[in-house]
mmCIF file of C-alpha atoms in Angstrom:
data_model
loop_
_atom_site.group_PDB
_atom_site.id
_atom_site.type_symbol
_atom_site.label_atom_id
_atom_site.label_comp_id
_atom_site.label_asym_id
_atom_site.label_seq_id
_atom_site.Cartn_x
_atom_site.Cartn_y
_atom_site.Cartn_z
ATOM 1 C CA UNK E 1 -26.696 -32.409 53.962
ATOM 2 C CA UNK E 2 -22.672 -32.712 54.339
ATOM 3 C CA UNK E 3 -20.078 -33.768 51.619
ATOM 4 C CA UNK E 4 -17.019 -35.855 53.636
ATOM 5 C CA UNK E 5 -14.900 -35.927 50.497
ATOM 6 C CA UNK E 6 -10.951 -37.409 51.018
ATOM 7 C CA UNK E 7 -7.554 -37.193 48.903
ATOM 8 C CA UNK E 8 -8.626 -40.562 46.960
ATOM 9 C CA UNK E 9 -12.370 -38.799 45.470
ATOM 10 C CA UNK E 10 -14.713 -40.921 47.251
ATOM 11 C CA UNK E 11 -17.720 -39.218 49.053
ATOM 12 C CA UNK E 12 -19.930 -39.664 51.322
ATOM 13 C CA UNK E 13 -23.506 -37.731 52.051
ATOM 14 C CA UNK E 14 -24.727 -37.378 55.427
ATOM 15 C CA UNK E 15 -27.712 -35.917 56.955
ATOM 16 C CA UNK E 16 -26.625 -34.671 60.509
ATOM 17 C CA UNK E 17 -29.357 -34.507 63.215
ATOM 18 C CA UNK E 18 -30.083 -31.794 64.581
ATOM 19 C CA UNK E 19 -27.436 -31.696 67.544
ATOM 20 C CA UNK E 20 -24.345 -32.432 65.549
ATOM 21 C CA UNK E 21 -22.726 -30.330 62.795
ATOM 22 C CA UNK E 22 -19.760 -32.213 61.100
ATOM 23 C CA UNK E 23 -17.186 -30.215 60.325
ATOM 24 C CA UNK E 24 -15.598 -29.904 56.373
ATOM 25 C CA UNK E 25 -12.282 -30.348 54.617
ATOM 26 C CA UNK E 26 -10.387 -33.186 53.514
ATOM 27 C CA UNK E 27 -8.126 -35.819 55.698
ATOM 28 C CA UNK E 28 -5.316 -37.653 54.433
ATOM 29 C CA UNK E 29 -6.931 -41.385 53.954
ATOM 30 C CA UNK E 30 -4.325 -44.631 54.470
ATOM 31 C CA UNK E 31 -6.327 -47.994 53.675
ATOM 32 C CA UNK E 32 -5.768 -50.942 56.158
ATOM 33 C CA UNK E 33 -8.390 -53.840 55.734
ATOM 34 C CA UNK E 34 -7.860 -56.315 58.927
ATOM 35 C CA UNK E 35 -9.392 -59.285 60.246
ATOM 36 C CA UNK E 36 -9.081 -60.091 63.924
ATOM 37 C CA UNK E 37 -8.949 -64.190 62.702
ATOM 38 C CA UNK E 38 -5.796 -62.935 60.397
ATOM 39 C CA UNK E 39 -4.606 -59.722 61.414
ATOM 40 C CA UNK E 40 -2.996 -58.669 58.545
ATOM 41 C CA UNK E 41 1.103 -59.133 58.981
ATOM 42 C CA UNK E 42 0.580 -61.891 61.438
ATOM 43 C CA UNK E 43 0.907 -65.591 60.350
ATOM 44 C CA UNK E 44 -1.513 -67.530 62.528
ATOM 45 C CA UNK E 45 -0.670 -68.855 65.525
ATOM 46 C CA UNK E 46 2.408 -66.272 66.338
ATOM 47 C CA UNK E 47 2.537 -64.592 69.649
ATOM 48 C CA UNK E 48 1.874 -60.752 68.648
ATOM 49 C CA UNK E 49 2.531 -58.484 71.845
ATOM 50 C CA UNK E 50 0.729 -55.197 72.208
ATOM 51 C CA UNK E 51 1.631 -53.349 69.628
ATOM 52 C CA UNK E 52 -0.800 -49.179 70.364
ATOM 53 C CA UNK E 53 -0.973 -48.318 74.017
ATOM 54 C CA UNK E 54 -4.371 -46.735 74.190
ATOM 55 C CA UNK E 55 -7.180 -46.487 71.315
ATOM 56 C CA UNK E 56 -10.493 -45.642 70.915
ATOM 57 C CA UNK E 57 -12.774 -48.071 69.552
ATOM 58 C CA UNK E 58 -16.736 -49.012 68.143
ATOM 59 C CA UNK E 59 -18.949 -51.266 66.617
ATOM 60 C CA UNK E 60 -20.055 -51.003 62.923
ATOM 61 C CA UNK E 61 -22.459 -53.814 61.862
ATOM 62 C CA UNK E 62 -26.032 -53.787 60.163
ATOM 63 C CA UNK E 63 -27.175 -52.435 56.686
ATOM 64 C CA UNK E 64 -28.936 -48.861 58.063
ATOM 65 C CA UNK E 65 -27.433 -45.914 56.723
ATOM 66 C CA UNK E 66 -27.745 -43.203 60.111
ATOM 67 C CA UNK E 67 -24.770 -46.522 61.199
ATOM 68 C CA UNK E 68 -22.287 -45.202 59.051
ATOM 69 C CA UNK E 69 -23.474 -41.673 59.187
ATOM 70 C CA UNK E 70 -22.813 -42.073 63.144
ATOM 71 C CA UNK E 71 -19.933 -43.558 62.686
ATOM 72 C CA UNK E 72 -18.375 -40.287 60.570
ATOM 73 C CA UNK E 73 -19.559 -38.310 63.181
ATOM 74 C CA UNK E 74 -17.836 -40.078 66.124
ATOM 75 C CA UNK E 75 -14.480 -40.915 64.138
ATOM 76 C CA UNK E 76 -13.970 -37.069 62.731
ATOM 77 C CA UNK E 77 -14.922 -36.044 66.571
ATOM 78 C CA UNK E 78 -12.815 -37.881 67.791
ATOM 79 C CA UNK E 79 -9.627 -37.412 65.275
ATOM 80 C CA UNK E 80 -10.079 -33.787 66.483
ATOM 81 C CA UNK E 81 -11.213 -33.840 70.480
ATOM 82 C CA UNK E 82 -8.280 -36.666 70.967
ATOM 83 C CA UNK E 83 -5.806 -36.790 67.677
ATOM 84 C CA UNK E 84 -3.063 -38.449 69.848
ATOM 85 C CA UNK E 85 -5.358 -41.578 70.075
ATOM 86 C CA UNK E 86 -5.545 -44.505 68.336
ATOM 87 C CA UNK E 87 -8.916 -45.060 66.645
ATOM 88 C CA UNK E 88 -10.066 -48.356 65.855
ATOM 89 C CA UNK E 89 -13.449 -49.184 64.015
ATOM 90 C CA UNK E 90 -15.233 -52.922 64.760
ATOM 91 C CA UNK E 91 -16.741 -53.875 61.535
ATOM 92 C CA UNK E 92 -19.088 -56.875 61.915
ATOM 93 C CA UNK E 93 -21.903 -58.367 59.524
ATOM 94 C CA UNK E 94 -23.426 -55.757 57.312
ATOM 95 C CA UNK E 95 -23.239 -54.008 53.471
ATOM 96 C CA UNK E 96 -20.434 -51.486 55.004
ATOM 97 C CA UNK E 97 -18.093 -53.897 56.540
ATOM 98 C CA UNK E 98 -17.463 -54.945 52.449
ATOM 99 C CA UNK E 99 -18.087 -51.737 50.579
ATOM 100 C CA UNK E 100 -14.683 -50.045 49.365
ATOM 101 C CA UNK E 101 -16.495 -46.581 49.406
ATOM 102 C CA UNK E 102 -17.900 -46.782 53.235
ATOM 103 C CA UNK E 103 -14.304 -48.073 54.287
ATOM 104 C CA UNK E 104 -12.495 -45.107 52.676
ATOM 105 C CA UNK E 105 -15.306 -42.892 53.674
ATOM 106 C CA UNK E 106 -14.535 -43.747 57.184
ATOM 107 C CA UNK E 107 -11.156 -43.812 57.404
ATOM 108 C CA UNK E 108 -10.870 -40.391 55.578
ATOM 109 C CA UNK E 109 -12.979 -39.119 58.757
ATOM 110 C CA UNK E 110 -10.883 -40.115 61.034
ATOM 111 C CA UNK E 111 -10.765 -44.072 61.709
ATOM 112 C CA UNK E 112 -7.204 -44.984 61.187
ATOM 113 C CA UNK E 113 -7.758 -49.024 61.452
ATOM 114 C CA UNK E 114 -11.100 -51.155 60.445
ATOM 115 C CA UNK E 115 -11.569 -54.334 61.751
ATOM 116 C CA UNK E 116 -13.472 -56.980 59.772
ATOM 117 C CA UNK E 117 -14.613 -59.396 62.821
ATOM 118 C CA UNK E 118 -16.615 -62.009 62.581
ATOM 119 C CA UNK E 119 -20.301 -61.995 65.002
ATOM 120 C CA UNK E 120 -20.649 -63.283 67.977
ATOM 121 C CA UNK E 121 -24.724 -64.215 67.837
ATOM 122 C CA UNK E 122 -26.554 -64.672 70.516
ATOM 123 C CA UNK E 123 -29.942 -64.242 69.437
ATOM 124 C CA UNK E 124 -31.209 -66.658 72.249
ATOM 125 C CA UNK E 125 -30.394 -64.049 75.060
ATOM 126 C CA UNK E 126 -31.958 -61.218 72.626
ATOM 127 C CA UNK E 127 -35.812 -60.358 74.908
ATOM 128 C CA UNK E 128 -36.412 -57.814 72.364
ATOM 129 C CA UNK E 129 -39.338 -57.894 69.743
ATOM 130 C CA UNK E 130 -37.395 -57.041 67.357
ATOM 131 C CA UNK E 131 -34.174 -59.027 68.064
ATOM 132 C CA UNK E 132 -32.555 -56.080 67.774
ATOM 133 C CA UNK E 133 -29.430 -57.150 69.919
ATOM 134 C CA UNK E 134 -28.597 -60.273 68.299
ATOM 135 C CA UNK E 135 -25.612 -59.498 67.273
ATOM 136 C CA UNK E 136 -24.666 -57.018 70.484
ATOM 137 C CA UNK E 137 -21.607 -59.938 71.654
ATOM 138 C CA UNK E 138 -19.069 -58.804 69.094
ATOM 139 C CA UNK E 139 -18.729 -55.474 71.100
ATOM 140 C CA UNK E 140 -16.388 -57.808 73.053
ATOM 141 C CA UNK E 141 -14.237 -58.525 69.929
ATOM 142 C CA UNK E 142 -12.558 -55.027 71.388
ATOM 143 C CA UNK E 143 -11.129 -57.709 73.899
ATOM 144 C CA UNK E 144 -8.813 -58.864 70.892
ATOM 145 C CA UNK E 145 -7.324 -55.844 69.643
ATOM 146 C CA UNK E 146 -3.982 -55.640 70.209
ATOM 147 C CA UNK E 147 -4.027 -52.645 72.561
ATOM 148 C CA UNK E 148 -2.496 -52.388 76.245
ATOM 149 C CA UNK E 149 -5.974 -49.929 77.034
ATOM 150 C CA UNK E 150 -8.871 -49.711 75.104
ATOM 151 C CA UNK E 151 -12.560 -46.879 75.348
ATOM 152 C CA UNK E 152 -15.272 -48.966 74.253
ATOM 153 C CA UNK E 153 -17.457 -46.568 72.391
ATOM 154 C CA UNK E 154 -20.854 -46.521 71.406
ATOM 155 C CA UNK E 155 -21.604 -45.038 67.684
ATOM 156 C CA UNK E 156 -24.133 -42.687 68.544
ATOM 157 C CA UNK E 157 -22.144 -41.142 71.460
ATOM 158 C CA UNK E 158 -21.511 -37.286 70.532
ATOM 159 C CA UNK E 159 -18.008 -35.948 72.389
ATOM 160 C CA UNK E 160 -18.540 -32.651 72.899
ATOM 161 C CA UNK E 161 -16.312 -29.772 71.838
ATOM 162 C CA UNK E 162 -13.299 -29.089 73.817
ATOM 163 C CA UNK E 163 -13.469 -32.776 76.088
ATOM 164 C CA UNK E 164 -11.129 -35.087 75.515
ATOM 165 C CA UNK E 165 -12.280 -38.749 76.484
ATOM 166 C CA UNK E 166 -8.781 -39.868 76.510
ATOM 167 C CA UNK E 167 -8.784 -38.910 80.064
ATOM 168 C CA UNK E 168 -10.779 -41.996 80.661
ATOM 169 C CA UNK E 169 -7.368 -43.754 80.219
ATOM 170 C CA UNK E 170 -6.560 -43.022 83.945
ATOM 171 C CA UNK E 171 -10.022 -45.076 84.916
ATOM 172 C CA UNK E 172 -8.592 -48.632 85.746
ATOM 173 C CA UNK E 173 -10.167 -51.374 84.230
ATOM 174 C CA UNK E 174 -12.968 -52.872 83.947
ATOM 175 C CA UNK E 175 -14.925 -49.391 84.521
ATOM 176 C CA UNK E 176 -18.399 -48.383 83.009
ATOM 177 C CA UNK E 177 -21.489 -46.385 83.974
ATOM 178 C CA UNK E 178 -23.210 -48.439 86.483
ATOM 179 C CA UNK E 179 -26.676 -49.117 86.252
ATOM 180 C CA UNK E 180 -29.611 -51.153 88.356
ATOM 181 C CA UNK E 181 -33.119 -50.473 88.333
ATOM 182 C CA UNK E 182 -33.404 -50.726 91.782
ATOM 183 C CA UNK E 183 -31.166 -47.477 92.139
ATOM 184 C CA UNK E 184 -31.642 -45.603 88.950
ATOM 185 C CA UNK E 185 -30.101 -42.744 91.002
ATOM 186 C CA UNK E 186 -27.080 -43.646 92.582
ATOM 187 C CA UNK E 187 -24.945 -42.601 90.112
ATOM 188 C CA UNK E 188 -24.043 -39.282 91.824
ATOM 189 C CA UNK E 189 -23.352 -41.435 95.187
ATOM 190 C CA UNK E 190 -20.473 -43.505 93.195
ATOM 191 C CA UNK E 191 -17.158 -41.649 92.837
ATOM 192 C CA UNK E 192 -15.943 -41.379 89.710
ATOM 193 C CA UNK E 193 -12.997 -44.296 88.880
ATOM 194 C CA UNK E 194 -13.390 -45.768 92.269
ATOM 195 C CA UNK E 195 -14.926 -49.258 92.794
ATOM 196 C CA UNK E 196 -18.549 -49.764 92.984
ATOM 197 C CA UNK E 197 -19.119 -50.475 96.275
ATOM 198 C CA UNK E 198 -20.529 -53.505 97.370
ATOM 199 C CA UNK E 199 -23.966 -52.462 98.287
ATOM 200 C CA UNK E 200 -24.647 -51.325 95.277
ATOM 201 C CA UNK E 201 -23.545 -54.921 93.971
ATOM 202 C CA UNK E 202 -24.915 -57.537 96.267
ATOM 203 C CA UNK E 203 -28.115 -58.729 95.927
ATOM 204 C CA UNK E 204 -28.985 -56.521 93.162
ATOM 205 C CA UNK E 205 -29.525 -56.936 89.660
ATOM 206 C CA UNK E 206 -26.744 -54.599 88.092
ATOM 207 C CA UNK E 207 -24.890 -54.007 85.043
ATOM 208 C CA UNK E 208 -22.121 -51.923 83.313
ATOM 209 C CA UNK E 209 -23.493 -49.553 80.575
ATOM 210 C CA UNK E 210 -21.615 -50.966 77.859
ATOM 211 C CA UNK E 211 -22.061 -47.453 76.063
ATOM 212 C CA UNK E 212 -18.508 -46.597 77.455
ATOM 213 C CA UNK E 213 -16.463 -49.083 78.819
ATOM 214 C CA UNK E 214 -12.613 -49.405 79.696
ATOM 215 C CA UNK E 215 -11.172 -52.565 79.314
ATOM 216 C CA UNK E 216 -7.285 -53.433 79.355
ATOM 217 C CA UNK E 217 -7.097 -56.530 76.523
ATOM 218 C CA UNK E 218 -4.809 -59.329 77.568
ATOM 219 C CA UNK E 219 -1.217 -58.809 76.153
ATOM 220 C CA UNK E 220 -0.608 -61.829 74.110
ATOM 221 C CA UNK E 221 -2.876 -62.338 70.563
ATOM 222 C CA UNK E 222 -2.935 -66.084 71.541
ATOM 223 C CA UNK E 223 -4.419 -65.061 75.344
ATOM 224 C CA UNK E 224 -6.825 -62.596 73.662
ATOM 225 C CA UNK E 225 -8.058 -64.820 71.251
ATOM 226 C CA UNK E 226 -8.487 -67.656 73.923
ATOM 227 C CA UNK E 227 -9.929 -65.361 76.402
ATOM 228 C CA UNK E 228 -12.747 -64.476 73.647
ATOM 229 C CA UNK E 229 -13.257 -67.892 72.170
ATOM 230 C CA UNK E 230 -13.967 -69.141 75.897
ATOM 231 C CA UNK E 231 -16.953 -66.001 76.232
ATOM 232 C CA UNK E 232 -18.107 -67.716 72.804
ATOM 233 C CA UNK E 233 -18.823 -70.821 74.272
ATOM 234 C CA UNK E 234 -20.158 -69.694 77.999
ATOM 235 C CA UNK E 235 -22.746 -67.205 75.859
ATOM 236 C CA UNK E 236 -23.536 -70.116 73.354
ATOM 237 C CA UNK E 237 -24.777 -72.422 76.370
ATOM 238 C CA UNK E 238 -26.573 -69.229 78.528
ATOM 239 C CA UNK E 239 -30.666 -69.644 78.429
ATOM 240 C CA UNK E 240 -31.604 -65.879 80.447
ATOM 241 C CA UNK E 241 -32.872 -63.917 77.761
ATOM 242 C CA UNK E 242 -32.597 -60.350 79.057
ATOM 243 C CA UNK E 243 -33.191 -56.554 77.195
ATOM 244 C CA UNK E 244 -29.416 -55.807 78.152
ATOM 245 C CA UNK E 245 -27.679 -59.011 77.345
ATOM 246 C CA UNK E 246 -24.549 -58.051 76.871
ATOM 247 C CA UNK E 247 -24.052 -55.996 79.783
ATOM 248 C CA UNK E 248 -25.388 -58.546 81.963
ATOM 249 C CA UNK E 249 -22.788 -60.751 80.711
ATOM 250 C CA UNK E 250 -20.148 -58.472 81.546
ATOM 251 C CA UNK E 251 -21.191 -57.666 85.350
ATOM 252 C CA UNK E 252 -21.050 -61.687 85.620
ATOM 253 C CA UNK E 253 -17.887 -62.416 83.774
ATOM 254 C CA UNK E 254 -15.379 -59.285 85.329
ATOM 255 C CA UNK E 255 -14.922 -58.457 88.759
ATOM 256 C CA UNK E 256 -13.185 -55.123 90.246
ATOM 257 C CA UNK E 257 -15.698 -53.337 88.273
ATOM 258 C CA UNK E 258 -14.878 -49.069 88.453
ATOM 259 C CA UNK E 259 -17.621 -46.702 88.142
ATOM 260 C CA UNK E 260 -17.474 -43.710 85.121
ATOM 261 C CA UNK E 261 -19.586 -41.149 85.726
ATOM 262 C CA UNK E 262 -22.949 -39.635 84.031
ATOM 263 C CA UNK E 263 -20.961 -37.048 82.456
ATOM 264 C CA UNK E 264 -19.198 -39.202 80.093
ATOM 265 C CA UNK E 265 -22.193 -41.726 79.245
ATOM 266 C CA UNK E 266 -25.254 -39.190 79.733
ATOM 267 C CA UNK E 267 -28.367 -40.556 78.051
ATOM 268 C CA UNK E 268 -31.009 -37.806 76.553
ATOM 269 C CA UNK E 269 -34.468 -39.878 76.547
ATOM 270 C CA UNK E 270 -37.256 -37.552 75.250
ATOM 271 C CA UNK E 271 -39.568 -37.058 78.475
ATOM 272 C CA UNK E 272 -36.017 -35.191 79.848
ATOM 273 C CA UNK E 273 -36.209 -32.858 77.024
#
C-alpha cells in the first residue's frame, strides 16, 4: 500500500498491482476545477483560441476505486516520463469527479487541469452484458479541449520508464492502433505514422484502438463545441449496437486515419502470459 500525500495534507491510499510501483514524495498541488460547458475564465459564447500546444489527456468517470488508483499511476508517470507536457484529466459522471480529496489527490500526482464534462450516453450502441461502455462517448469530449494536439490516453495504460509518449506528437492526426478481426496481425505490416493503407480499410470491418489516439481539436471553442454537439446527435440516432462502439464511431466519422504502432498501445491478455 502507497501514501500520495501533497503540500495541502490530503492523502490518498493505493494498492499498486503487481507491475507498477508508484514512486513517493510530495508535488506542489494548484487547484483548477473546469467545466468544458463553462470553462472557467470564459464567458459563454466568446471565441477562445488554442490556448496549450500539446497535452496529454484521459477519462475519469465511474464510482470504482482501482479508477482513481489508475489514474495516480498514469498522471505521476507521466509528470515524470514527459514533464514538458500538458496533462489534462476528463472527469465525467462518478463520486470522484465531485470529491475535493480525489481532485487534490490527483492533481498533487501530476494532473495539472481536471475537466468536469458532462456524458455523452449511448447505452443503445453498448452490446455488452454488462453495459459496461455506456458512457465510453465522452472520451471524445478531448475533441473540446482547447489544445492545438492532443494523446488520448487510456487510464490503465502503464508508460514505461525512460519513454516519453510525447513523441507521438510527430504522428499526424487522426492516428491510433489499427485493429480488424479479419487481420489481427497486420499490425507489423503498417508503418508506424503512415496512413493505413487502403486494403486494410476497404471492405473490412476496422477500427482505431481508442486506447491511444492523436487527435488535433479544432482551433476555435465555438468550432469545438459545434463539432462535438453534432457527434451528440449522429450517436443519439445510431441503432448498431457493437462491443467497440466508440471506436467504430471514430473509423466512420474521420478519414486520413495514421497507424501507431503495437509498441505504444500493447495489450497483455492472460493466455500471452
Amino acid at each position: 500500500m502507497i501514501t500520495l500525500e501533497c503540500e495541502l495534507g490530503i492523502r490518498i491510499l493505493i494498492v499498486p498491482s503487481p507491475f507498477c510501483l508508484m514512486p513517493s514524495g510530495s508535488v506542489h498541488c494548484r487547484l483548477q476545477r473546469r467545466s468544458l460547458v463553462t470553462p472557467m475564465g470564459v464567458e459563454g459564447g466568446d471565441e477562445e483560441e488554442a490556448v496549450h500546444g500539446r497535452c496529454f489527456a484521459s477519462l475519469l468517470h465511474g464510482d470504482q476505486p482501482e479508477y482513481l488508483a489508475f489514474a495516480c499511476v498514469l498522471g505521476r508517470r507521466l509528470s515524470e516520463e514527459s514533464p514538458g507536457t500538458r496533462r489534462i484529466l476528463l472527469c465525467g459522471p462518478g463520486k470522484y469527479a465531485l470529491d475535493p480529496a480525489a481532485q487534490q489527490a490527483l492533481q498533487c500526482v501530476g494532473w495539472q487541469d481536471l475537466y468536469c464534462v458532462p456524458p455523452i450516453v449511448a447505452g443503445h450502441l453498448d452490446k455488452t452484458m454488462a453495459g459496461r461502455h455506456a458512457l465510453v462517448f465522452a472520451k471524445l469530449r478531448v475533441l473540446e479541449l482547447p489544445c492545438e494536439k492532443v494523446l488520448l490516453l487510456d487510464l490503465d495504460l502503464l508508460p514505461r520508464k525512460g519513454v516519453d509518449p510525447s513523441q507521438l506528437f510527430d504522428v499526424e492526426s487522426p492516428a491510433a492502433k489499427y485493429h480488424s478481426a479479419r487481420h489481427p496481425r497486420c499490425t507489423g505490416q503498417i508503418i508506424h505514422g503512415s496512413p493505413i493503407p487502403g486494403q486494410f480499410l476497404e471492405g473490412v470491418r476496422w477500427c482505431p484502438n481508442a486506447g491511444v489516439v492523436r487527435f488535433d481539436p479544432l482551433r476555435s471553442s465555438q468550432s469545438r463545441r459545434a463539432q462535438v454537439a453534432d457527434m451528440e446527435r449522429d450517436i443519439a440516432q445510431r441503432r448498431e449496437a457493437t462491443y467497440l462502439p466508440e471506436q467504430y464511431y471514430l473509423a466512420q466519422r474521420f478519414t486520413g486515419w495514421r497507424h501507431i504502432r503495437l509498441e505504444w498501445n500493447f495489450e497483455v491478455w492472460p493466455e500471452l502470459d
